[in-house]
Amino acid sequence: NSFVTRTNTCGELRSAHVGQRVTLYGWVQYQRQGLFLVLRDFQGLTQVIIPQDEAHSHVKELLSSAPVESVVRVTGTVSPRPLGQENPKMPTGDIEVKAETAEILNSCKKLPFEIKDFIKKSEALRMQYRYLDLRSTRLQSVLRLRSCLVMRMREFLCNLHGFVDVETPTLFKRTPGGAKEFLVPSREAGKFYSLPQSPQQFKQLLMVGGLDRYFQVARCYRDEGSRPDRQPEFTQIDIEMSFVDQTGIQRLTEGLLQHSWPEERGSIVTPFPSMTYEEALAEYGTDKPDTRFGMKIMDVSDVLRGSNIHFVQNALSYPRGSIRAICIPQGVRYLTNKDLESLKESAKSQFNQEIMEIIHRPDGSLKSLLTKFLGEKEQSELIQALNMQEDDVVLLAAGEHKQVCSALGALRLLSANLLEAAGLALRDPTAFHFLWVVDFPLFLPKAENPSELESAHHPFTAPHPSDASLLYSDPTKVRSQHYDLVLNGNEVGGGSIRIHSAELQRFVLEKVLKEDSEVLSHLIEALEFGAPPHGGIALGLDRLISLIVDAPSIRDVIAFPKSFRGRDLMGNAPDYVTPEELEPYHIQVSWPLEEKEAKKN
């Protein structure tokens, strides 16, 4: 209550305050028949008794007529609630304030929706009136938790470990590769700034500048379609260190999260487990495994290798061919035929992968189109290899290793959703399973042209020391010093040890990625002036918070988010500007015909 004219907040009065004269400010949450109202502020609720005597008739008239969500000031005396009228669900439920004077500071017009967490509102309406949505208990709680977590992170990095908080520019130039960047026109004809998708180059340059340890709560921008876990503008905890290796960055990150983790979410155990990219793909079908439940992908190639099944032999004839399966526990009991068909259709449509189902009957036999091709010994070996129990359902796939694993990894998650929807408790919603994924490939074939390569992370990532020689002979086999941090199947951070040799950086850009290194000449030149070995990580703050509070989307943990399509529905941005405003930037807009007609009308 420092610096303000209230004596107390609406959430702090208790029995110990009885008899005190207080002044409260807040919003009218509820008013009942001119007898009492509930006043709300950021901290909680207080019941205010409206006076009924003639001497305070003006106070009664004013408070009785105040519309819900009006802002009022109330001065009165704290009293105990009458016996039997206490409300144990309210922290202030033992007291009430008997109003003596009051003032309506701002009356509220008719609301587009009620400010109550249990009232369902469309997301579009909530975003259009975000300033009203922010009054909800849930959003208030989330934003305060977020603020507290960031403050604890600053404390850990700056106060305890000597990091320097540095703001880096928002207006910069285009970076080759990676996500699409927003362009900002300049007054020089044909020249544009780019909004950085991360402060990557600047934090490396800070290491060249000898700053040693850098940190920033960084605003980042990507011109991509919005998804539940993506926004065109987002926030990351950006970190870079000199003279550090991969293990050092991992231990720092674990300590940072342990120090800042909200107490009400329990404790987290460090060090976090780790697995390689290849292990993650083979066992979970993804580079961001959800390790809260089993149903791992199992290799049954050796069990079926001796069979006469055509598609099995065909798959195993490929250089990277394999037969793999997942076992869905109690699948017969919890999944319908329609569910199983939808799973198989999903694998077909998304991965062009055929799926064969196998059911373990109560009598111990198997039900499947495969069984007529398998002897009793092979069936028994299959049951043993997959640890099949009564009423389990197995989904089996054959083909190229990565395609098979990716398809089964997606089916594993879809199956988990179906099992939980049917009532089987599979994933603990209060559990937080962190995991490091390491040894990613340094390069991947481009989707549009597989004969060309692109960076799996970004072009500044250093190769794994054991694979350095392969960079010049077979770059597709080079592993990187890139590491991702995964939480409950979501990537919440990623980083790498960087290339600090100008010669190596130039080779990667020009010879491997076929990029014009001139765009990055400033960085390459900086590496020639005694750049220290360095590395870092960036944690996605929005995604991390959304997982901590179990929000369905990162839009639910950002004060003023963009819509699913990247629009600001409250301020109606982006918006049109006049030709006169564009003229200094040497830009003319070429309108599609239908938009021309729409603007005329």
Coordinates of C-alpha atoms in Angstrom, one line a residue:
N1 CA 0.0 0.0 0.0
S2 CA 3.0 2.3 -0.3
F3 CA 2.7 5.4 -2.4
V4 CA -1.1 5.1 -2.7
T5 CA -4.1 6.5 -0.8
R6 CA -5.7 3.2 0.2
T7 CA -4.9 1.8 3.7
N8 CA -5.4 -1.8 2.7
T9 CA -6.0 -4.1 -0.3
C10 CA -9.2 -6.0 -0.7
G11 CA -7.4 -9.3 0.0
E12 CA -5.5 -8.6 3.2
L13 CA -8.1 -7.8 5.9
R14 CA -8.4 -10.4 8.7
S15 CA -9.9 -10.7 12.2
A16 CA -6.8 -8.9 13.6
H17 CA -8.0 -5.8 11.7
V18 CA -11.4 -5.6 13.5
G19 CA -12.1 -2.1 14.7
Q20 CA -9.7 -0.4 12.3
R21 CA -10.9 2.3 10.0
V22 CA -9.8 1.5 6.4
T23 CA -10.0 2.9 2.9
L24 CA -10.4 0.4 0.1
Y25 CA -10.3 0.9 -3.7
G26 CA -11.6 -1.7 -6.2
W27 CA -14.1 -2.9 -8.6
V28 CA -17.7 -3.9 -7.7
Q29 CA -17.7 -7.7 -8.2
Y30 CA -21.2 -8.2 -7.0
Q31 CA -24.0 -6.3 -5.3
R32 CA -27.1 -7.8 -3.6
Q33 CA -30.4 -5.9 -3.1
G34 CA -28.8 -2.8 -1.7
L35 CA -27.6 -4.7 1.4
F36 CA -23.9 -5.5 0.6
L37 CA -21.4 -5.6 -2.2
V38 CA -18.2 -7.5 -2.8
L39 CA -15.2 -5.3 -3.7
R40 CA -12.4 -6.8 -5.7
D41 CA -8.8 -5.7 -6.5
F42 CA -5.7 -7.5 -7.6
Q43 CA -5.2 -9.3 -4.3
G44 CA -8.7 -10.5 -3.4
L45 CA -12.2 -9.8 -2.3
T46 CA -13.8 -7.9 0.7
Q47 CA -17.5 -7.8 1.6
V48 CA -18.7 -4.3 2.2
I49 CA -21.9 -3.7 4.2
I50 CA -24.1 -0.9 2.7
P51 CA -25.5 1.3 5.5
Q52 CA -29.3 1.3 5.9
D53 CA -29.7 4.3 8.3
E54 CA -31.0 7.6 7.2
A55 CA -27.8 9.5 8.1
H56 CA -25.9 7.5 5.4
S57 CA -28.7 7.4 2.8
H58 CA -26.5 9.0 0.2
V59 CA -23.9 6.2 0.6
K60 CA -26.6 3.6 0.3
E61 CA -28.0 5.2 -2.9
L62 CA -24.5 5.5 -4.4
L63 CA -23.4 2.0 -3.7
S64 CA -26.7 0.3 -4.5
S65 CA -26.8 1.9 -7.9
A66 CA -23.2 1.3 -8.9
P67 CA -23.0 -1.0 -11.9
V68 CA -21.0 -4.2 -11.7
E69 CA -17.3 -3.5 -12.5
S70 CA -17.5 0.2 -11.5
V71 CA -14.4 1.5 -9.7
V72 CA -15.3 2.7 -6.2
R73 CA -13.6 4.0 -3.1
V74 CA -15.0 2.9 0.3
T75 CA -14.1 4.0 3.7
G76 CA -15.4 2.2 6.8
T77 CA -14.8 0.1 9.8
V78 CA -13.7 -3.5 9.9
S79 CA -16.2 -5.7 11.8
P80 CA -16.5 -9.4 12.4
R81 CA -19.1 -11.2 10.4
P82 CA -22.2 -12.3 12.3
L83 CA -21.9 -15.8 13.8
G84 CA -22.7 -18.4 11.2
Q85 CA -22.2 -16.0 8.2
E86 CA -18.4 -16.5 7.9
N87 CA -17.2 -17.7 4.5
P88 CA -14.2 -20.1 4.9
K89 CA -13.7 -20.1 1.1
M90 CA -12.7 -16.4 1.2
P91 CA -9.4 -15.4 2.9
T92 CA -11.3 -12.3 4.2
G93 CA -14.3 -14.4 5.0
D94 CA -14.2 -13.7 8.8
I95 CA -14.7 -10.0 8.4
E96 CA -16.7 -7.3 6.6
V97 CA -16.3 -3.6 6.2
K98 CA -19.2 -1.3 7.3
A99 CA -19.2 1.5 4.8
E100 CA -19.3 5.1 6.1
T101 CA -18.3 7.1 3.0
A102 CA -18.0 6.1 -0.6
E103 CA -17.3 7.5 -4.1
I104 CA -17.8 6.1 -7.5
L105 CA -14.5 6.9 -9.3
N106 CA -15.6 5.5 -12.7
S107 CA -18.9 3.9 -13.6
C108 CA -18.9 0.8 -15.9
K109 CA -21.1 0.5 -18.9
K110 CA -22.7 -2.8 -20.0
L111 CA -20.0 -5.5 -20.2
P112 CA -19.5 -7.7 -23.3
F113 CA -19.0 -10.6 -20.9
E114 CA -19.0 -11.3 -17.2
I115 CA -15.6 -11.1 -15.4
K116 CA -15.8 -14.5 -13.9
D117 CA -13.4 -17.4 -14.6
F118 CA -16.2 -20.0 -14.8
I119 CA -18.1 -18.0 -17.5
K120 CA -17.1 -19.3 -21.0
K121 CA -16.1 -16.7 -23.5
S122 CA -14.9 -17.1 -27.1
E123 CA -11.2 -16.4 -27.4
A124 CA -11.9 -13.7 -30.1
L125 CA -14.1 -11.8 -27.6
R126 CA -11.6 -12.2 -24.8
M127 CA -8.8 -10.8 -27.0
Q128 CA -11.0 -7.9 -28.4
Y129 CA -11.6 -6.8 -24.8
R130 CA -8.3 -8.0 -23.3
Y131 CA -8.2 -5.2 -20.7
L132 CA -11.4 -6.7 -19.3
D133 CA -10.1 -10.3 -19.5
L134 CA -7.0 -9.2 -17.6
R135 CA -9.3 -8.6 -14.6
S136 CA -9.9 -12.4 -14.3
T137 CA -8.4 -14.2 -11.3
R138 CA -6.6 -16.7 -13.6
L139 CA -4.9 -14.1 -15.8
Q140 CA -4.0 -12.0 -12.8
S141 CA -2.4 -15.0 -11.1
V142 CA -0.5 -16.1 -14.2
L143 CA 1.0 -12.7 -14.9
R144 CA 2.1 -12.3 -11.3
L145 CA 3.6 -15.8 -11.3
R146 CA 5.4 -14.9 -14.6
S147 CA 6.8 -11.7 -13.1
C148 CA 8.0 -13.5 -10.0
L149 CA 9.7 -16.3 -12.0
V150 CA 11.5 -13.7 -14.2
M151 CA 12.7 -11.8 -11.2
R152 CA 14.1 -15.0 -9.6
M153 CA 15.9 -15.7 -12.9
R154 CA 17.5 -12.2 -12.9
E155 CA 18.5 -12.8 -9.3
F156 CA 20.1 -16.1 -10.1
L157 CA 22.0 -15.0 -13.2
C158 CA 23.0 -11.4 -12.3
N159 CA 23.3 -11.5 -8.5
L160 CA 24.6 -15.0 -7.9
H161 CA 26.5 -15.8 -11.1
G162 CA 27.8 -12.5 -12.5
F163 CA 25.7 -12.2 -15.7
V164 CA 25.3 -8.8 -17.3
D165 CA 21.8 -7.8 -18.5
V166 CA 22.2 -6.2 -22.0
E167 CA 19.6 -4.9 -24.3
T168 CA 20.3 -5.7 -28.0
P169 CA 18.8 -3.9 -31.0
T170 CA 15.4 -4.6 -32.4
L171 CA 16.2 -3.1 -35.8
F172 CA 18.8 -5.2 -37.6
K173 CA 19.4 -6.9 -41.0
R174 CA 18.2 -10.2 -42.5
T175 CA 19.8 -13.4 -41.3
P176 CA 20.2 -16.3 -43.8
G177 CA 18.3 -19.4 -43.1
G178 CA 15.9 -20.0 -40.2
A179 CA 12.4 -18.6 -39.8
K180 CA 10.9 -15.7 -41.9
E181 CA 11.7 -12.3 -40.5
F182 CA 9.5 -9.2 -40.4
L183 CA 10.7 -6.4 -42.6
V184 CA 10.7 -2.8 -41.5
P185 CA 11.1 -0.2 -44.3
S186 CA 13.7 2.6 -44.1
R187 CA 13.9 6.0 -45.7
E188 CA 16.6 4.7 -48.0
A189 CA 15.0 3.4 -51.2
G190 CA 15.0 -0.4 -51.4
K191 CA 16.6 -0.9 -48.0
F192 CA 14.9 -2.6 -45.1
Y193 CA 15.6 -3.5 -41.5
S194 CA 14.6 -6.9 -40.2
L195 CA 13.2 -7.6 -36.7
P196 CA 15.5 -10.3 -35.2
Q197 CA 14.1 -13.7 -34.6
S198 CA 16.6 -13.9 -31.7
P199 CA 19.6 -11.8 -30.5
Q200 CA 21.9 -14.6 -31.7
Q201 CA 24.5 -12.5 -33.5
F202 CA 24.5 -9.8 -30.9
K203 CA 25.1 -12.2 -28.0
Q204 CA 28.0 -13.8 -29.9
L205 CA 29.4 -10.3 -30.6
L206 CA 29.1 -9.5 -26.9
M207 CA 31.3 -12.5 -26.2
V208 CA 33.9 -11.2 -28.7
G209 CA 33.7 -7.9 -26.8
G210 CA 34.8 -9.7 -23.7
L211 CA 31.6 -9.4 -21.7
D212 CA 32.0 -13.0 -20.6
R213 CA 28.4 -13.6 -19.4
Y214 CA 25.3 -12.1 -21.0
F215 CA 21.6 -12.4 -20.3
Q216 CA 18.5 -10.7 -21.5
V217 CA 14.7 -11.1 -21.3
A218 CA 14.5 -10.7 -25.1
R219 CA 11.7 -9.9 -27.4
C220 CA 11.8 -11.9 -30.6
Y221 CA 9.9 -11.9 -33.9
R222 CA 9.0 -14.5 -36.5
D223 CA 6.8 -13.9 -39.5
E224 CA 5.1 -17.3 -39.2
G225 CA 1.5 -18.5 -38.9
S226 CA 0.4 -18.6 -35.3
R227 CA 0.0 -22.0 -33.6
P228 CA -1.1 -22.9 -30.0
D229 CA 2.6 -22.6 -28.9
R230 CA 3.7 -19.9 -31.3
Q231 CA 3.3 -16.1 -31.6
P232 CA 4.7 -13.6 -34.2
E233 CA 6.3 -11.8 -31.2
F234 CA 7.4 -13.8 -28.2
T235 CA 9.8 -13.6 -25.2
Q236 CA 12.9 -15.7 -24.5
I237 CA 15.4 -15.9 -21.7
D238 CA 18.5 -15.4 -23.7
I239 CA 21.9 -16.5 -22.3
E240 CA 25.5 -16.7 -23.6
M241 CA 28.8 -17.5 -21.9
S242 CA 32.5 -17.6 -22.8
F243 CA 34.9 -20.5 -22.1
V244 CA 32.0 -22.9 -21.5
D245 CA 31.2 -26.4 -22.8
Q246 CA 27.8 -28.1 -23.3
T247 CA 27.8 -29.6 -19.8
G248 CA 28.4 -26.1 -18.3
I249 CA 25.4 -24.6 -20.1
Q250 CA 23.2 -27.6 -19.0
R251 CA 24.1 -27.3 -15.3
L252 CA 23.6 -23.5 -15.4
T253 CA 20.1 -24.0 -17.0
E254 CA 19.1 -26.6 -14.4
G255 CA 20.3 -24.4 -11.6
L256 CA 18.4 -21.4 -13.1
L257 CA 15.1 -23.4 -13.3
Q258 CA 15.5 -24.9 -9.9
H259 CA 16.1 -21.5 -8.3
S260 CA 13.2 -19.8 -10.0
W261 CA 10.7 -22.7 -10.0
P262 CA 7.4 -21.7 -8.3
E263 CA 7.2 -23.3 -4.8
E264 CA 3.5 -24.2 -5.3
R265 CA 4.4 -26.4 -8.3
G266 CA 6.6 -28.7 -6.1
S267 CA 10.4 -29.1 -6.6
I268 CA 12.3 -30.3 -9.6
V269 CA 15.2 -32.8 -9.4
T270 CA 18.5 -32.1 -11.1
P271 CA 20.5 -33.1 -13.1
F272 CA 17.9 -33.7 -15.8
P273 CA 18.1 -37.0 -17.7
S274 CA 19.6 -36.9 -21.2
M275 CA 19.2 -38.8 -24.4
T276 CA 20.6 -38.5 -27.9
Y277 CA 18.5 -37.4 -30.9
E278 CA 18.8 -40.9 -32.4
E279 CA 17.6 -42.5 -29.1
A280 CA 14.7 -40.1 -28.9
L281 CA 13.6 -40.8 -32.5
A282 CA 14.0 -44.6 -32.1
E283 CA 12.1 -44.9 -28.8
Y284 CA 9.6 -42.0 -29.0
G285 CA 9.5 -41.1 -32.7
T286 CA 10.2 -37.4 -32.0
D287 CA 13.0 -35.1 -30.9
K288 CA 10.8 -33.8 -28.0
P289 CA 9.6 -36.9 -26.2
D290 CA 6.9 -36.9 -23.5
T291 CA 8.5 -39.2 -20.9
R292 CA 5.6 -39.0 -18.4
F293 CA 4.3 -42.3 -19.7
G294 CA 5.6 -45.5 -21.3
M295 CA 4.4 -47.0 -24.6
K296 CA 7.9 -46.7 -26.1
I297 CA 8.5 -47.8 -29.7
M298 CA 9.9 -51.3 -29.8
D299 CA 12.1 -52.9 -32.5
V300 CA 10.7 -56.3 -33.5
S301 CA 12.7 -56.6 -36.7
D302 CA 14.6 -59.7 -35.4
V303 CA 11.4 -61.4 -34.2
L304 CA 9.8 -61.1 -37.7
R305 CA 13.0 -61.4 -39.8
G306 CA 12.5 -65.1 -40.4
S307 CA 8.8 -64.8 -41.4
N308 CA 7.4 -65.1 -44.9
I309 CA 5.4 -61.9 -44.7
H310 CA 6.0 -59.9 -47.9
F311 CA 5.7 -56.4 -46.6
V312 CA 8.1 -57.3 -43.7
Q313 CA 10.8 -58.7 -46.0
N314 CA 10.3 -55.8 -48.3
A315 CA 10.8 -53.3 -45.5
L316 CA 13.9 -55.1 -44.2
S317 CA 15.5 -55.0 -47.6
Y318 CA 16.0 -51.2 -47.3
P319 CA 19.3 -50.0 -45.9
R320 CA 17.5 -48.3 -43.0
G321 CA 14.5 -50.6 -43.0
S322 CA 12.9 -51.8 -39.7
I323 CA 9.8 -53.3 -38.1
R324 CA 8.6 -51.4 -35.0
A325 CA 5.6 -51.3 -32.8
I326 CA 3.9 -49.7 -29.9
C327 CA 1.8 -51.5 -27.3
I328 CA -1.4 -49.7 -26.1
P329 CA -2.2 -50.9 -22.6
Q330 CA -5.8 -52.1 -22.2
G331 CA -6.5 -50.9 -25.7
V332 CA -9.4 -53.4 -26.2
R333 CA -11.1 -52.0 -23.1
Y334 CA -10.6 -48.3 -23.8
L335 CA -10.4 -47.9 -27.6
T336 CA -13.3 -48.4 -30.0
N337 CA -12.9 -49.8 -33.5
K338 CA -13.5 -46.3 -34.7
D339 CA -10.6 -45.1 -32.6
L340 CA -8.3 -47.7 -34.1
E341 CA -9.4 -46.9 -37.6
S342 CA -8.7 -43.1 -37.0
L343 CA -5.2 -43.9 -35.7
K344 CA -4.4 -46.0 -38.8
E345 CA -5.9 -43.3 -41.1
S346 CA -3.8 -40.6 -39.3
A347 CA -0.6 -42.6 -40.0
K348 CA -1.6 -43.0 -43.6
S349 CA -2.5 -39.4 -44.3
Q350 CA 0.3 -37.7 -42.3
F351 CA 3.2 -40.1 -42.9
N352 CA 2.1 -42.4 -45.8
Q353 CA 2.6 -45.3 -43.4
E354 CA 0.5 -48.4 -43.3
I355 CA -0.3 -49.8 -39.8
M356 CA -1.1 -53.3 -38.8
E357 CA -3.0 -53.9 -35.5
I358 CA -2.5 -56.9 -33.2
I359 CA -4.9 -57.7 -30.3
H360 CA -3.9 -59.9 -27.3
R361 CA -7.0 -62.0 -26.5
P362 CA -7.8 -63.1 -22.9
D363 CA -6.9 -66.7 -23.9
G364 CA -3.4 -65.7 -24.7
S365 CA -3.7 -65.9 -28.5
L366 CA -3.2 -63.0 -30.9
K367 CA -5.9 -61.6 -33.3
S368 CA -4.4 -60.1 -36.4
L369 CA -4.1 -60.5 -40.1
L370 CA -0.5 -61.4 -39.4
T371 CA -1.1 -64.4 -37.3
K372 CA -1.8 -66.8 -40.2
F373 CA 1.8 -66.1 -41.4
L374 CA 3.4 -66.6 -37.9
G375 CA 4.0 -69.9 -36.1
E376 CA 3.4 -70.3 -32.4
K377 CA 7.0 -69.7 -31.6
E378 CA 7.1 -66.4 -33.5
Q379 CA 3.8 -65.3 -31.8
S380 CA 5.2 -66.2 -28.4
E381 CA 8.4 -64.2 -29.1
L382 CA 6.3 -61.2 -30.3
I383 CA 4.2 -61.3 -27.1
Q384 CA 7.4 -61.4 -25.1
A385 CA 9.3 -58.7 -27.0
L386 CA 6.4 -56.3 -26.6
N387 CA 5.5 -57.4 -23.1
M388 CA 1.9 -57.8 -24.2
Q389 CA -0.8 -58.3 -21.6
E390 CA -4.4 -59.3 -21.9
D391 CA -6.5 -56.8 -23.9
D392 CA -3.5 -54.9 -25.1
V393 CA -3.5 -53.6 -28.7
V394 CA -0.3 -53.4 -30.7
L395 CA 0.2 -51.0 -33.7
L396 CA 2.9 -52.3 -36.0
A397 CA 4.7 -50.5 -38.8
A398 CA 7.3 -51.6 -41.4
G399 CA 9.4 -49.4 -43.6
E400 CA 12.2 -46.8 -43.6
H401 CA 13.4 -46.2 -40.0
K402 CA 12.7 -42.5 -39.6
Q403 CA 9.3 -42.7 -41.3
V404 CA 8.2 -45.7 -39.2
C405 CA 9.4 -44.1 -35.9
S406 CA 7.8 -40.7 -36.7
A407 CA 4.5 -42.3 -37.5
L408 CA 4.5 -44.5 -34.4
G409 CA 5.6 -41.5 -32.3
A410 CA 2.6 -39.5 -33.4
L411 CA 0.3 -42.5 -32.8
R412 CA 1.7 -42.9 -29.3
L413 CA 0.6 -39.4 -28.4
L414 CA -2.8 -39.8 -30.1
S415 CA -3.4 -43.1 -28.3
A416 CA -2.5 -41.5 -25.0
N417 CA -5.1 -38.8 -25.7
L418 CA -7.8 -41.4 -26.5
L419 CA -7.0 -43.5 -23.5
E420 CA -7.2 -40.5 -21.1
A421 CA -10.4 -39.3 -22.8
A422 CA -11.8 -42.8 -22.1
G423 CA -10.9 -42.6 -18.4
L424 CA -7.4 -44.3 -18.1
A425 CA -5.0 -42.2 -16.1
L426 CA -1.8 -42.2 -18.1
R427 CA 0.0 -38.8 -17.6
D428 CA 0.2 -37.1 -14.3
P429 CA -1.0 -33.5 -14.9
T430 CA 1.0 -32.3 -11.9
A431 CA 4.3 -34.0 -13.0
F432 CA 7.1 -32.1 -14.7
H433 CA 9.5 -34.3 -16.7
F434 CA 12.5 -32.4 -18.0
L435 CA 14.8 -34.0 -20.6
W436 CA 17.9 -33.0 -22.5
V437 CA 18.1 -34.1 -26.1
V438 CA 21.6 -33.9 -27.5
D439 CA 23.8 -35.0 -30.5
F440 CA 21.4 -33.6 -33.2
P441 CA 22.6 -33.8 -36.8
L442 CA 24.3 -30.5 -37.8
F443 CA 22.6 -30.4 -41.2
L444 CA 19.4 -31.8 -42.7
P445 CA 18.3 -32.1 -46.3
K446 CA 16.1 -29.3 -47.5
A447 CA 12.5 -30.4 -47.8
E448 CA 12.0 -28.7 -51.1
N449 CA 15.4 -29.9 -52.5
P450 CA 16.9 -32.9 -50.6
S451 CA 20.2 -32.6 -52.5
E452 CA 20.9 -29.3 -50.7
L453 CA 21.5 -29.0 -47.0
E454 CA 20.2 -26.5 -44.3
S455 CA 21.2 -26.1 -40.7
A456 CA 19.2 -28.2 -38.3
H457 CA 19.6 -25.5 -35.6
H458 CA 21.3 -22.4 -37.1
P459 CA 24.5 -21.8 -39.1
F460 CA 26.5 -20.7 -36.1
T461 CA 26.3 -24.1 -34.3
A462 CA 29.7 -25.9 -33.8
P463 CA 30.2 -29.5 -35.1
H464 CA 30.7 -32.3 -32.5
P465 CA 34.5 -32.6 -31.9
S466 CA 34.4 -36.3 -32.8
D467 CA 32.8 -35.5 -36.2
A468 CA 34.9 -32.4 -37.2
S469 CA 36.7 -34.3 -40.0
L470 CA 33.4 -35.5 -41.5
L471 CA 32.5 -31.8 -42.2
Y472 CA 34.7 -31.8 -45.2
S473 CA 34.0 -35.3 -46.5
D474 CA 30.4 -36.2 -45.5
P475 CA 28.6 -33.3 -43.8
T476 CA 25.3 -35.2 -43.5
K477 CA 26.9 -37.5 -40.9
V478 CA 28.2 -34.7 -38.7
R479 CA 26.6 -34.4 -35.3
S480 CA 26.3 -30.9 -33.7
Q481 CA 26.9 -29.4 -30.3
H482 CA 23.3 -28.5 -30.2
Y483 CA 21.1 -29.3 -27.2
D484 CA 17.3 -29.0 -26.6
L485 CA 15.5 -28.8 -23.3
V486 CA 12.2 -30.7 -23.4
L487 CA 9.4 -30.5 -20.7
N488 CA 6.5 -33.0 -20.9
G489 CA 6.9 -33.4 -24.7
N490 CA 7.4 -29.7 -25.4
E491 CA 10.6 -28.0 -26.4
V492 CA 11.1 -25.2 -23.9
G493 CA 14.7 -24.3 -24.7
G494 CA 17.5 -24.8 -27.2
G495 CA 21.1 -23.8 -27.6
S496 CA 24.5 -24.8 -28.8
I497 CA 28.2 -24.3 -28.5
R498 CA 29.0 -21.8 -31.3
I499 CA 31.6 -21.7 -34.1
H500 CA 34.3 -19.3 -32.9
S501 CA 36.6 -19.8 -35.9
A502 CA 36.1 -17.4 -38.8
E503 CA 37.6 -19.9 -41.3
L504 CA 35.2 -22.7 -40.1
Q505 CA 32.2 -20.3 -40.1
R506 CA 33.0 -19.2 -43.7
F507 CA 33.3 -22.8 -44.8
V508 CA 29.9 -23.8 -43.3
L509 CA 28.1 -20.9 -44.9
E510 CA 29.7 -21.0 -48.4
K511 CA 30.6 -24.6 -49.0
V512 CA 28.0 -26.6 -47.1
L513 CA 25.0 -24.3 -46.9
K514 CA 25.7 -22.5 -50.2
E515 CA 24.8 -19.1 -48.5
D516 CA 26.3 -15.7 -49.3
S517 CA 28.7 -15.1 -46.4
E518 CA 28.8 -11.4 -47.2
V519 CA 25.5 -11.0 -45.4
L520 CA 27.3 -12.1 -42.2
S521 CA 30.7 -10.4 -42.9
H522 CA 30.5 -8.3 -39.7
L523 CA 30.2 -11.5 -37.6
I524 CA 32.9 -13.4 -39.5
E525 CA 35.3 -10.4 -39.3
A526 CA 34.6 -10.2 -35.5
L527 CA 35.6 -13.9 -35.2
E528 CA 39.0 -13.0 -36.7
F529 CA 39.7 -10.6 -33.8
G530 CA 40.3 -13.1 -31.0
A531 CA 36.8 -14.6 -30.4
P532 CA 36.7 -16.8 -27.3
P533 CA 35.0 -20.2 -27.4
H534 CA 31.4 -19.6 -26.3
G535 CA 28.0 -21.1 -26.2
G536 CA 24.5 -20.4 -24.8
I537 CA 20.8 -21.2 -24.7
A538 CA 17.5 -19.6 -25.1
L539 CA 14.5 -20.6 -23.0
G540 CA 11.0 -19.9 -24.4
L541 CA 9.4 -18.0 -21.5
D542 CA 5.9 -18.0 -22.9
R543 CA 5.9 -21.8 -23.5
L544 CA 7.6 -22.5 -20.1
I545 CA 5.0 -20.5 -18.2
S546 CA 2.1 -22.1 -20.1
L547 CA 3.3 -25.6 -19.1
I548 CA 3.8 -24.5 -15.5
V549 CA 0.2 -23.3 -15.2
D550 CA -1.2 -25.9 -17.5
A551 CA -2.6 -23.3 -20.0
P552 CA -3.9 -24.7 -23.3
S553 CA -2.1 -22.0 -25.3
I554 CA 0.8 -19.5 -24.8
R555 CA -1.8 -16.8 -25.6
D556 CA -3.2 -17.5 -22.1
V557 CA 0.1 -16.4 -20.4
I558 CA 0.8 -13.2 -22.4
A559 CA -0.8 -9.9 -21.4
F560 CA -1.6 -8.8 -24.9
P561 CA -1.2 -11.7 -27.4
K562 CA -1.9 -11.9 -31.1
S563 CA -4.7 -14.0 -32.4
F564 CA -4.3 -17.4 -34.0
R565 CA -3.8 -15.6 -37.3
G566 CA -1.3 -13.1 -35.9
R567 CA -3.7 -10.2 -35.5
D568 CA -4.3 -7.8 -32.6
L569 CA -8.1 -8.0 -32.3
M570 CA -8.2 -5.2 -29.6
G571 CA -6.3 -2.5 -31.6
N572 CA -7.1 -4.0 -35.0
A573 CA -3.5 -4.4 -36.1
P574 CA -2.0 -4.7 -38.6
D575 CA -3.9 -1.8 -40.2
Y576 CA -3.9 0.2 -43.5
V577 CA -1.7 3.3 -43.9
T578 CA -2.2 6.0 -46.4
P579 CA -0.1 6.4 -49.6
E580 CA 1.2 9.7 -48.2
E581 CA 2.5 7.8 -45.1
L582 CA 4.3 5.3 -47.3
E583 CA 5.9 7.8 -49.6
P584 CA 9.0 8.6 -47.5
Y585 CA 9.7 4.8 -47.5
H586 CA 9.5 4.6 -51.3
I587 CA 6.8 1.9 -51.1
Q588 CA 3.6 1.5 -53.1
V589 CA 1.0 -1.1 -52.3
S590 CA -0.2 -3.3 -55.2
W591 CA -3.8 -4.3 -54.2
P592 CA -5.4 -7.6 -55.3
L593 CA -8.5 -6.8 -57.3
E594 CA -11.0 -8.0 -54.6
E595 CA -9.4 -5.8 -52.0
K596 CA -9.5 -2.8 -54.3
E597 CA -13.3 -3.3 -54.6
A598 CA -13.7 -3.8 -50.9
K599 CA -11.8 -0.5 -50.2
K600 CA -14.0 1.4 -52.7
N601 CA -17.1 0.2 -50.9

